Amino acid sequence: MTRIGLEVHVPLDTAAKLYCRCPAGEAQRPNAHVCPTCTGQPGARPRGVNERAVELAVQAARVLDCHREERSTVLRKHYVYPDLPNNYQRTTTPVGREGSFWEVGIREVHLEEDPGAFDPGEGTVDLNRSGRPLVEIVTEPDLSSPEEVTTWFRVLRLALERAGVARPEAELKADVNVSTDGGDRVEVKNVVGARNAARAARFEIDRQRRERDAGREVGMSTRHYDEAKHTTQPSREKETVGDYRYMDEPDLRPIDLSAPAQRLDPPADVPSRVRELRAEVDVELGEALALLEEPELEELFAELRERTDDGMAVDVVLHRLRGELDYRDTRLAESPARRDTVAELALAWHADEITKHVFTRLLRAHLDGEAIGDQLAAERDGGVDLEAAVEEAIEANPGAVDDYEAGEEGAVNYLVGQVMQATQGRADPKETRETLREALEN
């Protein structure tokens, strides 16, 4: 039996850091967004708690259906690492606990500050990130496979972005805890993103079973994930709670959580929306998530469902458009294409004003930055003299005609291809095939 639990670190969408006024956004150079507080200078104290970060932490607890606490105490969690200038990290007692999200139990949600970034190869430390607000979400070990990890991670991110909690451009990180066959858990630290979290879990499941098959014990330990090799490697020994020497932060009062809860609107129920979408249009889970992860795609999909039908909307948005976007490694909002132009193109295809091949050709051109309005108008008005194109193909390819008369069906496919090439994809393939057969039989 495999048990997987996650400790997910979510960068909060705030303008300032958690305990100082330094900007929380990305900086153009190392150590630009820093001050005595977030660099741990002697005598520097925290300048209160960022109220917006507290609101977002409470909202995260609501998204995860947690029992929300009335107040939270700031703690010092002691450990030594080059990216931690104070030699302790400020964290809090839970903002929420005992929740549930996508059939996974939530143990607790709490606030903490991000450490800096240490590059061991160069021996440099960048403290721009130090002090940025995070929420840490600790799950119960209710996941049982890497595939479940991927899905849960994606639904979580979607829900937190819709609620305005997660910083949109930031990656979610996770500590992945894996135990197999009733053994001790192994923690894989600082894994970035859903795909890597699933890969780390997969490798660790296989590694632990190989160790046991060889007669070696798998003890509690900490490892790190090597993204290049897709493996986990030994790290320091696993700390216990006592090793961190938690103590109350003497420079900060407990945080009142009741006021932020009253100011916030209820978050959208994303898991229910995913399930509703799948029930409405019969799409795979991954397709539903891909649609909801891109607001532009979701809006286009809704428009095409209303103006055409579910089948056309699924084919255009989830199959053809998404396939082209994936090929270009981009999103619709980041591409040169306009949503209304793609919709117009799809409606022309739905109305049989253009063929599937013309739709595909013009869609690709538009995604590559071309203005296709004139081309679409010409395709709508131009029409195709199909009988003339078929006659020309037959006259130009007597060998294919002889092959057809000898019973080779592949000859028809060849001639259809010739007609499609001559008409630049404007002819309908089905109608072309029927017209060719009639001409060849007469």
PDB file of C-alpha atoms in Angstrom, residues 12-16 24:
ATOM      1  CA  LEU A  12       0.524  34.665  -1.865  1.00  0.00           C
ATOM      2  CA  ASP A  13      -0.571  37.401  -4.255  1.00  0.00           C
ATOM      3  CA  THR A  14       0.469  40.427  -2.183  1.00  0.00           C
ATOM      4  CA  ALA A  15       2.305  43.623  -3.060  1.00  0.00           C
ATOM      5  CA  ALA A  16       4.618  43.563  -0.018  1.00  0.00           C
ATOM      6  CA  ALA A  24       7.074  40.899  -2.956  1.00  0.00           C
TER       7      ALA A  24
END
